[in-house]
Each structure stands twice: as structure tokens, then as C-alpha cells.
PDB file of C-alpha atoms in Angstrom:
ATOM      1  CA  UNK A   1      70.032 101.374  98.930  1.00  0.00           C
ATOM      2  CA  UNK A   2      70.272 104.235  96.231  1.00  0.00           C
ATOM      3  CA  UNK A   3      72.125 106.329  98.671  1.00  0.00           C
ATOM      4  CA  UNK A   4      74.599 103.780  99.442  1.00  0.00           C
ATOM      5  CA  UNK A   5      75.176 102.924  95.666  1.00  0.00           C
ATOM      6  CA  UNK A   6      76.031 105.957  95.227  1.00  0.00           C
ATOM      7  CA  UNK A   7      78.511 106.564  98.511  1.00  0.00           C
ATOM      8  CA  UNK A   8      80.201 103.317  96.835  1.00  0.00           C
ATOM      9  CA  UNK A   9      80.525 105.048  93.859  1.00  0.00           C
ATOM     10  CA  UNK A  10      81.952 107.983  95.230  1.00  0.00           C
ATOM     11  CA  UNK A  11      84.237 106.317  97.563  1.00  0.00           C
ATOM     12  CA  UNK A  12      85.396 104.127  94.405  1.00  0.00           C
ATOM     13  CA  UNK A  13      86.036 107.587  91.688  1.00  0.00           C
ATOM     14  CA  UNK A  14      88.096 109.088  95.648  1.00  0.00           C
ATOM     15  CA  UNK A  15      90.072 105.779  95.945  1.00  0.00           C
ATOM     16  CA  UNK A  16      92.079 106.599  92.931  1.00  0.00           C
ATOM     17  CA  UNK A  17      92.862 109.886  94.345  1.00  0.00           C
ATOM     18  CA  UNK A  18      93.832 108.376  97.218  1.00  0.00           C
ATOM     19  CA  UNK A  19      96.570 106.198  95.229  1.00  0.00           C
ATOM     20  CA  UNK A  20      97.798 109.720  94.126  1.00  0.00           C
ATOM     21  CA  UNK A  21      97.822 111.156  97.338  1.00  0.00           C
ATOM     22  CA  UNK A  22      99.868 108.127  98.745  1.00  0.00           C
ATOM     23  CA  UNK A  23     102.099 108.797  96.068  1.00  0.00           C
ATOM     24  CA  UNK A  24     103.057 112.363  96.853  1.00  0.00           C
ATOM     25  CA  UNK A  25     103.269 111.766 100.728  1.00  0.00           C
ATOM     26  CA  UNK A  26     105.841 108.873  99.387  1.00  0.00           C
ATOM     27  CA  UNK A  27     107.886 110.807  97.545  1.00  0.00           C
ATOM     28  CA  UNK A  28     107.918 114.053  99.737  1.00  0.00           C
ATOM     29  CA  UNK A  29     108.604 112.479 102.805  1.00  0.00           C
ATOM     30  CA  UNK A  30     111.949 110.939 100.646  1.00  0.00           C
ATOM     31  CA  UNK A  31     112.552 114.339  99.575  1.00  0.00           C
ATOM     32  CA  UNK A  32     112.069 116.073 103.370  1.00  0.00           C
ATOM     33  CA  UNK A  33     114.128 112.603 105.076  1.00  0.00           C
ATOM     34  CA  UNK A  34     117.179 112.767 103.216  1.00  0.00           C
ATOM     35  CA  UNK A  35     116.968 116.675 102.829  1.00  0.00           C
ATOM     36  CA  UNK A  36     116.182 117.449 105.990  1.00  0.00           C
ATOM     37  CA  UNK A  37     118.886 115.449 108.185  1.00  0.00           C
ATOM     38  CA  UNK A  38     121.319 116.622 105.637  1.00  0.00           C
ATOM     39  CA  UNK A  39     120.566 120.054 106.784  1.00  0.00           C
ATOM     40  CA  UNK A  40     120.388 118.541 110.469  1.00  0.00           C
ATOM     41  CA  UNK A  41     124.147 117.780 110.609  1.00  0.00           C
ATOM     42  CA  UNK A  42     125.305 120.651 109.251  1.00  0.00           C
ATOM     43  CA  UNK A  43     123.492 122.998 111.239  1.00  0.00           C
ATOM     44  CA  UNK A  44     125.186 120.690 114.354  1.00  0.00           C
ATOM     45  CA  UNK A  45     128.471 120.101 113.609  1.00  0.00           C
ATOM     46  CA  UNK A  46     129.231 123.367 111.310  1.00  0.00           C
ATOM     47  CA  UNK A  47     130.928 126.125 112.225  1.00  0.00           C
ATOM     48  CA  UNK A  48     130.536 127.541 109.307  1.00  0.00           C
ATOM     49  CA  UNK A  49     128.717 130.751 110.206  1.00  0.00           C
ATOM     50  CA  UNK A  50     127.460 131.867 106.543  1.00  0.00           C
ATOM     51  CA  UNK A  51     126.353 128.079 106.389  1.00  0.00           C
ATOM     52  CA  UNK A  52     124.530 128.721 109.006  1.00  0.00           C
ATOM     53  CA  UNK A  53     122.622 131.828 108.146  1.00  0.00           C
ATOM     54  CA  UNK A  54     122.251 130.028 104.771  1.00  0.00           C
ATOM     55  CA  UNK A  55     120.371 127.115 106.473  1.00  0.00           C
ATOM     56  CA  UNK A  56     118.215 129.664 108.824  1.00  0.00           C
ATOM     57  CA  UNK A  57     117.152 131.462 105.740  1.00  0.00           C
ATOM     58  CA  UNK A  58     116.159 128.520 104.234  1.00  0.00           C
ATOM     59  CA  UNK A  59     114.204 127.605 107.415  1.00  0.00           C
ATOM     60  CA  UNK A  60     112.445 130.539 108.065  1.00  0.00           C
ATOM     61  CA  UNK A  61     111.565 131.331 104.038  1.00  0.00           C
ATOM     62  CA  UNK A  62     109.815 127.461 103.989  1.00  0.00           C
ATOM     63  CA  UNK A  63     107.671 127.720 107.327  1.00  0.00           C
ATOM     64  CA  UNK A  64     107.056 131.166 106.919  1.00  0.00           C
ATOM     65  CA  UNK A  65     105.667 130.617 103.130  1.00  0.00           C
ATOM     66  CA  UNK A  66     102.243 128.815 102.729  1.00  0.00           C
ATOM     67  CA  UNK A  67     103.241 125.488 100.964  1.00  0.00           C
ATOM     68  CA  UNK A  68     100.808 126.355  98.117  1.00  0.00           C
ATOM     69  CA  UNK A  69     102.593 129.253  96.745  1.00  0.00           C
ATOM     70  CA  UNK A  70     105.464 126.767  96.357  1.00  0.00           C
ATOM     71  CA  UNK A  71     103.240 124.469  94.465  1.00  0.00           C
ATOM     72  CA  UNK A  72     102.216 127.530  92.338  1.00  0.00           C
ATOM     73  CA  UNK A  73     105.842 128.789  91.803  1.00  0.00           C
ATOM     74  CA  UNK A  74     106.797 125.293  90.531  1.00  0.00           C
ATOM     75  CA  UNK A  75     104.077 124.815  88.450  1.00  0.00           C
ATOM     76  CA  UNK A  76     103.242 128.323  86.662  1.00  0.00           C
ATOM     77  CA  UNK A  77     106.476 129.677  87.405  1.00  0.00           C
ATOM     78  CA  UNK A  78     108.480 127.325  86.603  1.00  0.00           C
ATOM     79  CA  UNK A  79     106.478 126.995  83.343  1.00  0.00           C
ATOM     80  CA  UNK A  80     106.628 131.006  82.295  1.00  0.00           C
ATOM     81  CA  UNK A  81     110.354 130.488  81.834  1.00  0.00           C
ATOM     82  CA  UNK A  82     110.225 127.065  79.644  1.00  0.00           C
ATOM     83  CA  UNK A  83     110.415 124.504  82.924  1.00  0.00           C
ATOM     84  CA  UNK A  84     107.213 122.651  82.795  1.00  0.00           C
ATOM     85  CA  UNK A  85     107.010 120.178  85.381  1.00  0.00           C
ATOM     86  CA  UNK A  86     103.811 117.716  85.898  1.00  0.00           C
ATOM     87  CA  UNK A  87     101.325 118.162  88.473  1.00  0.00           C
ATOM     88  CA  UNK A  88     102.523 115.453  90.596  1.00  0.00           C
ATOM     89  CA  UNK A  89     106.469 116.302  90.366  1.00  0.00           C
ATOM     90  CA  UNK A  90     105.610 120.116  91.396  1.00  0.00           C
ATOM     91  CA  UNK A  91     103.701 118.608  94.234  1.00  0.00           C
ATOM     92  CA  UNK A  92     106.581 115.910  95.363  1.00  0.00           C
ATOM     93  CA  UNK A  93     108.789 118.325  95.259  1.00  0.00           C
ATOM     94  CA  UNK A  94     106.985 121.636  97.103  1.00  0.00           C
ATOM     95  CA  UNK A  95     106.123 119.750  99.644  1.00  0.00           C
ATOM     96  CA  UNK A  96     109.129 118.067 100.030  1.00  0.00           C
ATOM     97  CA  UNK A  97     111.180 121.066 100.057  1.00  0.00           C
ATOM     98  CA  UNK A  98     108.999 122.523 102.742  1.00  0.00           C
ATOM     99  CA  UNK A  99     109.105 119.439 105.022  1.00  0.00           C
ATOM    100  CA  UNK A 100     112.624 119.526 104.685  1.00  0.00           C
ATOM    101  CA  UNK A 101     112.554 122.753 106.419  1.00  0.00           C
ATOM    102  CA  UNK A 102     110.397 121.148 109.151  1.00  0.00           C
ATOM    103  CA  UNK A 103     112.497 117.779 109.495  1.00  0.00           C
ATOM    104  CA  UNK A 104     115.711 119.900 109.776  1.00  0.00           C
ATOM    105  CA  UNK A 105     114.463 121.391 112.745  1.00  0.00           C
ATOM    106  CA  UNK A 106     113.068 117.887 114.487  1.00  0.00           C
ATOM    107  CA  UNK A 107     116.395 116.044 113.602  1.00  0.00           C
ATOM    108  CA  UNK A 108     118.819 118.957 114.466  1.00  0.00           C
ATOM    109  CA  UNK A 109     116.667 119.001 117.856  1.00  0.00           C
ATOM    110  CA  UNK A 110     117.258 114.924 118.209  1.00  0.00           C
ATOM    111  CA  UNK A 111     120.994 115.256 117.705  1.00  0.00           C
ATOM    112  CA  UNK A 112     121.165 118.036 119.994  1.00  0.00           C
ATOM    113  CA  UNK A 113     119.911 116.234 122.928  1.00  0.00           C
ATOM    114  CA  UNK A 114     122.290 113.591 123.015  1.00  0.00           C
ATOM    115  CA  UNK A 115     125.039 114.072 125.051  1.00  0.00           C
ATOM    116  CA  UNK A 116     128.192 114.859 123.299  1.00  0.00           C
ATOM    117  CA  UNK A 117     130.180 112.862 125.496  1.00  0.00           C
ATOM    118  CA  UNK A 118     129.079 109.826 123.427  1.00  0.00           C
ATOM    119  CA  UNK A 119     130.104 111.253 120.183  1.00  0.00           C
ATOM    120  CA  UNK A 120     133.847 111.974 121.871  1.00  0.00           C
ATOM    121  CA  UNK A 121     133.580 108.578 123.407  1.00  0.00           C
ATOM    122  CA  UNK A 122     133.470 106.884 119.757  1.00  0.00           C
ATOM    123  CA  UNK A 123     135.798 109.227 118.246  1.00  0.00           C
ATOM    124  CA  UNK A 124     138.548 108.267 121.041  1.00  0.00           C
ATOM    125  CA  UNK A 125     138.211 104.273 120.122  1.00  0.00           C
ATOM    126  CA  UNK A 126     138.698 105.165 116.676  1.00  0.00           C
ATOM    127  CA  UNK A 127     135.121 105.079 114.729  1.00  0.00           C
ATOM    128  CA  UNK A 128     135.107 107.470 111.857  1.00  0.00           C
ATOM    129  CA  UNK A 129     132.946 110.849 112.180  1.00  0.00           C
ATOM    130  CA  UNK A 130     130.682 109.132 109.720  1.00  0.00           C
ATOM    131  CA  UNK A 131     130.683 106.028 111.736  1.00  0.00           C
ATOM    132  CA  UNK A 132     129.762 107.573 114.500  1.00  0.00           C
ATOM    133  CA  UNK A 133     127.195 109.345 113.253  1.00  0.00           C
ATOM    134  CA  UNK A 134     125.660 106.698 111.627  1.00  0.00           C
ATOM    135  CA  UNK A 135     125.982 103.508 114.266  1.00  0.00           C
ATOM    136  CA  UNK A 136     125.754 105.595 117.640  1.00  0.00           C
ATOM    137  CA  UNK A 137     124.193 109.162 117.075  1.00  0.00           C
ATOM    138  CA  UNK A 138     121.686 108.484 114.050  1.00  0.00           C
ATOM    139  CA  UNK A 139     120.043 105.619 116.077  1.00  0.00           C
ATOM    140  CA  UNK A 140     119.691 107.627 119.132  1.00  0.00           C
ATOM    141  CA  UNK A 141     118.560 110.518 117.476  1.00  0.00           C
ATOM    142  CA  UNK A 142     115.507 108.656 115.306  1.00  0.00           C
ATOM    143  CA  UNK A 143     114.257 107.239 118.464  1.00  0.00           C
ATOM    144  CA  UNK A 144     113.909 110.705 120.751  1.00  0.00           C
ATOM    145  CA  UNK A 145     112.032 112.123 117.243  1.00  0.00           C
ATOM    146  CA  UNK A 146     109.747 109.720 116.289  1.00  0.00           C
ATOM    147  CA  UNK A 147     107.029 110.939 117.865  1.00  0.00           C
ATOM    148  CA  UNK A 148     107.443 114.577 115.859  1.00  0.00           C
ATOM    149  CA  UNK A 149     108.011 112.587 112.673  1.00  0.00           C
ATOM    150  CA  UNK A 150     104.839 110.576 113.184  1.00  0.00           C
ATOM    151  CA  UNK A 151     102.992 113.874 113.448  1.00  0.00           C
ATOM    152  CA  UNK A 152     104.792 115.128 110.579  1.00  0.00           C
ATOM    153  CA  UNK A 153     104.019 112.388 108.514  1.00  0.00           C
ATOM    154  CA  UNK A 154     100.054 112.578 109.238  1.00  0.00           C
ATOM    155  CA  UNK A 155     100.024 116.336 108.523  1.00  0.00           C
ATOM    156  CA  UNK A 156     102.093 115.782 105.205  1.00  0.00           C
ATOM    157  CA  UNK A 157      99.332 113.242 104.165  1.00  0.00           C
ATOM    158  CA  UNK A 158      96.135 115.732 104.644  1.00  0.00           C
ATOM    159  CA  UNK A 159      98.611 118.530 103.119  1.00  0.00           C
ATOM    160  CA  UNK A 160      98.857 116.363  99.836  1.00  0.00           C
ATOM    161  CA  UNK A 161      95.080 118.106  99.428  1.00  0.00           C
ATOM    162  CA  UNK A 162      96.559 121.345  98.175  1.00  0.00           C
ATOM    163  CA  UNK A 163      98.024 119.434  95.303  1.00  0.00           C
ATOM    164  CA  UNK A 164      94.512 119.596  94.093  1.00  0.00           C
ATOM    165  CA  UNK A 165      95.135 123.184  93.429  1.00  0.00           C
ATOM    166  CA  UNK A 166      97.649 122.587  90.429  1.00  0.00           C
ATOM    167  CA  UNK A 167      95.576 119.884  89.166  1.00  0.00           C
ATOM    168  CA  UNK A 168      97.748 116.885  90.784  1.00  0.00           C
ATOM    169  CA  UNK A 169      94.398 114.026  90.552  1.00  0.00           C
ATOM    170  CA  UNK A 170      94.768 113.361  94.556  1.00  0.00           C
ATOM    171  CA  UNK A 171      91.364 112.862  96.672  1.00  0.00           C
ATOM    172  CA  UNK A 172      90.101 116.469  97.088  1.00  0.00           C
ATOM    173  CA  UNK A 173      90.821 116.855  92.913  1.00  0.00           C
ATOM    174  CA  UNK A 174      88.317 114.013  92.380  1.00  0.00           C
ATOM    175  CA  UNK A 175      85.827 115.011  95.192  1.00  0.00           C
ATOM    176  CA  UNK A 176      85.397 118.765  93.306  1.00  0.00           C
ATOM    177  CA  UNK A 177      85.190 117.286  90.037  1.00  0.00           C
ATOM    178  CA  UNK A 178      82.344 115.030  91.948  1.00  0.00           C
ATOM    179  CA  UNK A 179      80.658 117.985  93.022  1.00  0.00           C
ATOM    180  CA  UNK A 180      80.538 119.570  89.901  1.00  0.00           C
ATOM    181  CA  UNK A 181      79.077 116.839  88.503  1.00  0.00           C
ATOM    182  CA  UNK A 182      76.596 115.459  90.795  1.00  0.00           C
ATOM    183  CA  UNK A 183      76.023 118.149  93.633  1.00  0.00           C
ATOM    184  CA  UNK A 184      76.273 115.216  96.008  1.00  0.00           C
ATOM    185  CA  UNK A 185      78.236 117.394  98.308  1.00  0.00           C
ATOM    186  CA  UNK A 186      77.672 116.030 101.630  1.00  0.00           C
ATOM    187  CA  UNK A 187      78.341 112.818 100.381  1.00  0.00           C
ATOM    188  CA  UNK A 188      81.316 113.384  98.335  1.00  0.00           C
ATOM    189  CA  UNK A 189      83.228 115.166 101.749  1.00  0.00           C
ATOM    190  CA  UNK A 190      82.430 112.809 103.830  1.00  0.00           C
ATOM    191  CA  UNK A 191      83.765 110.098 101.575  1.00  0.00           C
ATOM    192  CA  UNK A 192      86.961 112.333 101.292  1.00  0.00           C
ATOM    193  CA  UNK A 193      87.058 112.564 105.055  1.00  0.00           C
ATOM    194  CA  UNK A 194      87.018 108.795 105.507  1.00  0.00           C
ATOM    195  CA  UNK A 195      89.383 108.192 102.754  1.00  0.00           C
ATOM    196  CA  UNK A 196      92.095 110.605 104.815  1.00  0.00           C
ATOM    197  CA  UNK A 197      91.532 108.510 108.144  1.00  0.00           C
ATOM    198  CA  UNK A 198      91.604 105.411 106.503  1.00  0.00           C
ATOM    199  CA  UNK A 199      95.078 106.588 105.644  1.00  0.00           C
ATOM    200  CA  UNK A 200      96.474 108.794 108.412  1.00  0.00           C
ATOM    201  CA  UNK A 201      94.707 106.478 111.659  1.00  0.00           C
ATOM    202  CA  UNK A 202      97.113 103.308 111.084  1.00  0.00           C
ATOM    203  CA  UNK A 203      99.898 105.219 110.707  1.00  0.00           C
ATOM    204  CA  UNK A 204      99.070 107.163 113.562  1.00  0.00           C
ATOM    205  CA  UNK A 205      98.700 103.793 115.745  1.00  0.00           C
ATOM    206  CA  UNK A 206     102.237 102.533 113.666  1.00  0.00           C
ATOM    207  CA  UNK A 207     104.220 105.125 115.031  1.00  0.00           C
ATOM    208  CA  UNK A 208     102.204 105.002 118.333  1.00  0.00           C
ATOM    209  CA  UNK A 209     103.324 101.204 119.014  1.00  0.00           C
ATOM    210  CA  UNK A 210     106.749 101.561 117.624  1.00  0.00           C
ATOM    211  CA  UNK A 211     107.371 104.297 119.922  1.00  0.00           C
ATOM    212  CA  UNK A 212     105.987 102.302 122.424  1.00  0.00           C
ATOM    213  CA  UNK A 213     108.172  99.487 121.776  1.00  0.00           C
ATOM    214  CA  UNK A 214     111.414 101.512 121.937  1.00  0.00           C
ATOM    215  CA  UNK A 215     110.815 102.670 125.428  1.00  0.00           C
ATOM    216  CA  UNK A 216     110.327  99.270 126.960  1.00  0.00           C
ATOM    217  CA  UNK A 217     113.414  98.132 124.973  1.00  0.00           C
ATOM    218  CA  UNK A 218     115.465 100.637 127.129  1.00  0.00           C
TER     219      UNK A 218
END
């Protein structure tokens, strides 16, 4: 009984950082979304060569960079030069730029794959480029990616961890402060661990059934 008072315990002090870590997933994914499939449609429909190589640059630099030391360039860097942003905000926004990079690449994919025949098609009875894209391509594309953004949007939840690293007060923030504390290590983990799969299982299974649902609909 004194060993499950204190997993209780544990598992309550976690929760909050759990709130946090929903929090930053939240805001990121906003951040990668819009970001991302902005990048998407220019990398598809421009011919823009020097946008091009701007948006490859972009690409490679984000992947290619761990996603901490663009928490730590926000945070300390930011802050050498006068720009102090707060623990969470350096978080949203590192890991939001960096999924961008990710989501560009998943979306430009999606609209790829769709046959451009259907693009000309509502073009020639008069829907707007913007129409288009937004009644007949968008809709097509979200469908043939889902299952890439349900896997990104599991691995952006555990990634909200290294936020703990600039102090952000997620789940692994609260776990090390627990250690310190208590030296209940195995316990404190292993309440982190089920804390993440509480999260990241349902929408797993979400995604799962909605793409599940889409192909019968066809």
C-alpha cells in the first residue's frame, strides 16, 4: 500500500507535466500544419527555382539538425542578444519549425500523387487555383497522408521530452526533479512511461480508425 501511495503521488506531480506536454504538441503541430503545407504548395506548383533551393535548404538544415539545438538556439541564443522567450514558446516554436520541415515533405508527397489531370479538370470548368486546391486537391491529399501524419503526431508528443532540457515543466522536467528528490527512480520512469502511452495509444487507434473509415468510404 506504501508503494502504491507513492506511484499515485508520482503519477499525480507527472500529470501536470503532462498538461504541459499536451500543450506544446498543440501548438507545434499548429505551427508544423499551417507551415508545412505552405511550403508543400510551393515546392509543387513553383517554378521558382531559387524558391526552390530556398525550401530544400530549409529542409535539409531542420532534419539534419537535432531538434534540441533549436530549442537551445531559441532559448540561450535568442536571449544573448536581448530576445528572451519562455520555456514553453522556445519549445512551441523549435519543434514546430522542425516538423514543418517534416510535414512539407509528407504533404508535398500527398499532392504529388494525385493525378494532375484532376487539377486541369477543375481549372477547365472554371474553379479558381485556390478553389481547386482547397475543395478537390487538399481533400485528396489529407487522406493518402494520414497515416504519416498520425506517426508524426505520436513522435512529436514523446519529442515534447526534450523541452525538459530548457526547463519547459513537461513530464520528463517533473520526473528529474522527482528523482532528485526522492531517488524513487524506477518508479518515477515508469510513471513517465505510462503517462506518454496514455497519451500517444488513443491517438494512435484515432488515426488508425479514421484511416480505416476513409478507405471503406471509397
Amino acid at each position: 500500500m506504501v508503494a502504491f501511495d507513492i506511484f499515485a503521488r508520482i503519477l499525480a506531480t507527472l500529470a501536470l507535466g503532462a498538461v504541459t506536454a499536451l500543450q506544446v504538441a498543440v501548438g507545434a503541430f499548429a505551427i508544423a500544419a499551417l507551415l508545412g503545407l505552405l511550403l508543400a504548395i510551393c515546392r509543387t506548383f513553383t517554378r521558382s527555382r531559387l524558391l526552390q533551393w530556398a525550401i530544400a535548404g530549409y529542409i535539409e538544415w531542420m532534419r539534419n539538425v537535432p531538434a534540441l539545438a533549436h530549442l537551445f538556439l531559441l532559448y540561450f541564443g535568442l536571449a544573448a542578444v536581448g530576445l528572451r522567450l519562455s520555456p514553453l514558446t522556445a519549445a512551441v516554436i523549435g519543434l514546430g519549425l522542425v516538423g514543418a520541415a517534416i510535414l512539407c515533405d509528407v504533404f508535398a508527397s500527398g499532392l504529388k500523387s494525385l493525378h494532375v489531370g484532376q487539377r486541369e479538370a477543375a481549372l477547365s470548368v472554371g474553379l479558381t487555383p485556390i478553389k481547386t486546391l482547397r475543395h478537390v486537391l487538399l481533400p485528396q491529399m489529407l487522406r493518402v497522408t494520414l497515416p504519416s501524419l498520425g506517426n508524426y503526431v505520436s513522435q512529436l508528443l514523446k519529442d515534447t521530452s526534450i523541452a525538459s532540457a530548457i526547463a519547459a515543466p513537461e513530464i520528463m522536467f517533473f520526473a528529474r526533479n522527482l528523482v532528485t528528490s526522492t531517488f524513487e527512480t524506477t518508479l518515477i520512469y515508469l510513471a513517465a512511461m505510462l503517462l506518454y502511452a496514455a497519451m500517444i495509444l488513443p491517438i494512435s487507434w484515432a488515426f488508425a480508425r479514421t484511416e480505416r473509415r476513409l478507405e471503406t468510404q471509397r
